[in-house]
mmCIF file of C-alpha atoms in Angstrom:
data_model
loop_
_atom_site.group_PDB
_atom_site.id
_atom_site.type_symbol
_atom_site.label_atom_id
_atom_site.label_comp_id
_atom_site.label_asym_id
_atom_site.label_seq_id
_atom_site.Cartn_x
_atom_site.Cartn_y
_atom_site.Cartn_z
ATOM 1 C CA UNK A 1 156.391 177.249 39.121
ATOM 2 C CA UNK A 2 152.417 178.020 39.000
ATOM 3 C CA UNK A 3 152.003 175.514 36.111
ATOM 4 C CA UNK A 4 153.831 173.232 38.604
ATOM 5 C CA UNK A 5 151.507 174.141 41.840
ATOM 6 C CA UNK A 6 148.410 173.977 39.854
ATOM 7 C CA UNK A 7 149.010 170.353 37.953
ATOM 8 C CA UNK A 8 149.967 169.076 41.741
ATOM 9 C CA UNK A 9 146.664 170.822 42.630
ATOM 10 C CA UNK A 10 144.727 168.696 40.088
ATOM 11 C CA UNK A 11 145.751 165.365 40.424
ATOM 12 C CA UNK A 12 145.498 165.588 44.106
ATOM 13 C CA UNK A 13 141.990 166.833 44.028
ATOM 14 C CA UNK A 14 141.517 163.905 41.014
ATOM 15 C CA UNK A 15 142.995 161.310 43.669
ATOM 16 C CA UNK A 16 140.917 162.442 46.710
ATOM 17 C CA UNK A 17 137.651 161.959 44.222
ATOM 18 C CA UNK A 18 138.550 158.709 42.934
ATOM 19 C CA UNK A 19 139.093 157.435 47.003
ATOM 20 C CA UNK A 20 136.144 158.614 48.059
ATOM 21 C CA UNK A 21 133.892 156.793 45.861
ATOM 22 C CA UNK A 22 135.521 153.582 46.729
ATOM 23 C CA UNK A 23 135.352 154.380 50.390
ATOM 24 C CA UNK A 24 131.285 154.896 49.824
ATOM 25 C CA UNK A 25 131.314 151.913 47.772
ATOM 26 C CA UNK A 26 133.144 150.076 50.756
ATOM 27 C CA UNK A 27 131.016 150.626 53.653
ATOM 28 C CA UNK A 28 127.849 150.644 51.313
ATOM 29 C CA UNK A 29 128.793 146.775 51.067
ATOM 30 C CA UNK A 30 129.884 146.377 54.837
ATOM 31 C CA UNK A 31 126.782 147.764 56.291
ATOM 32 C CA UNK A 32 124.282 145.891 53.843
ATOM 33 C CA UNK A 33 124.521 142.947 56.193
ATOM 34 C CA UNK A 34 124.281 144.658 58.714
ATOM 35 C CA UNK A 35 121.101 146.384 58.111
ATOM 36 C CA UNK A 36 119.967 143.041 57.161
ATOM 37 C CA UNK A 37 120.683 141.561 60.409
ATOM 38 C CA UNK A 38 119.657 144.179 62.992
ATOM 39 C CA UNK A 39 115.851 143.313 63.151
ATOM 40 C CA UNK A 40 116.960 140.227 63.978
ATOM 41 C CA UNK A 41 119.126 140.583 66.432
ATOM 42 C CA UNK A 42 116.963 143.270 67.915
ATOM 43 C CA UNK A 43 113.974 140.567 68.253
ATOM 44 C CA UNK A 44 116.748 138.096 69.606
ATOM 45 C CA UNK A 45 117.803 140.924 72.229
ATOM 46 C CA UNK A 46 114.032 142.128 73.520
ATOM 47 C CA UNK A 47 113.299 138.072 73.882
ATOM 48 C CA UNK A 48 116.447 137.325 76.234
ATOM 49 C CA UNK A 49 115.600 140.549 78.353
ATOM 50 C CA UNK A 50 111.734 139.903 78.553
ATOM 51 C CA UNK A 51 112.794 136.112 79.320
ATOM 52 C CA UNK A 52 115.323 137.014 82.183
ATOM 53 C CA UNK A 53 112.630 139.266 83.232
ATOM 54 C CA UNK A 54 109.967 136.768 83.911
ATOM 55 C CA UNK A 55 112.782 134.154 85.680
ATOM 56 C CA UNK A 56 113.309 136.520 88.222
ATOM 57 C CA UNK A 57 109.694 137.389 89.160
ATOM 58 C CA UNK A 58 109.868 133.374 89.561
ATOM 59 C CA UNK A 59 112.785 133.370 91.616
ATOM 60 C CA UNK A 60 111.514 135.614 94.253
ATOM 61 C CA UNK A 61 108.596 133.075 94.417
#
């Protein structure tokens, strides 16, 4: 019964190792374009906001 315990032990802790990697390796690729992406959309963001900004200092005018 131990042998049996300790052998289901093992290949679960084998499993969980093997999932984990791919789950790294996973959103390693998903947030690459992200990260890519964000300065640019950031720049894209500040310019709408600074723009709205000045067309309603016009519109009280």
């Amino acid at each position: 019964m131990r042998r049996w315990r300790e052998k289901r032990k093992q290949r679960k802790q084998n499993k969980l190792d093997q999932s984990s990697f791919w789950n790294i390796l996973v959103d390693i690729l998903l947030w690459i374009p992200e990260l890519l992406l964000l300065p640019f959309r950031l720049i894209l963001w500040l310019a709408r906001g600074f723009l709205r900004l000045i067309g309603n200092i016009f519109d009280y005018y």
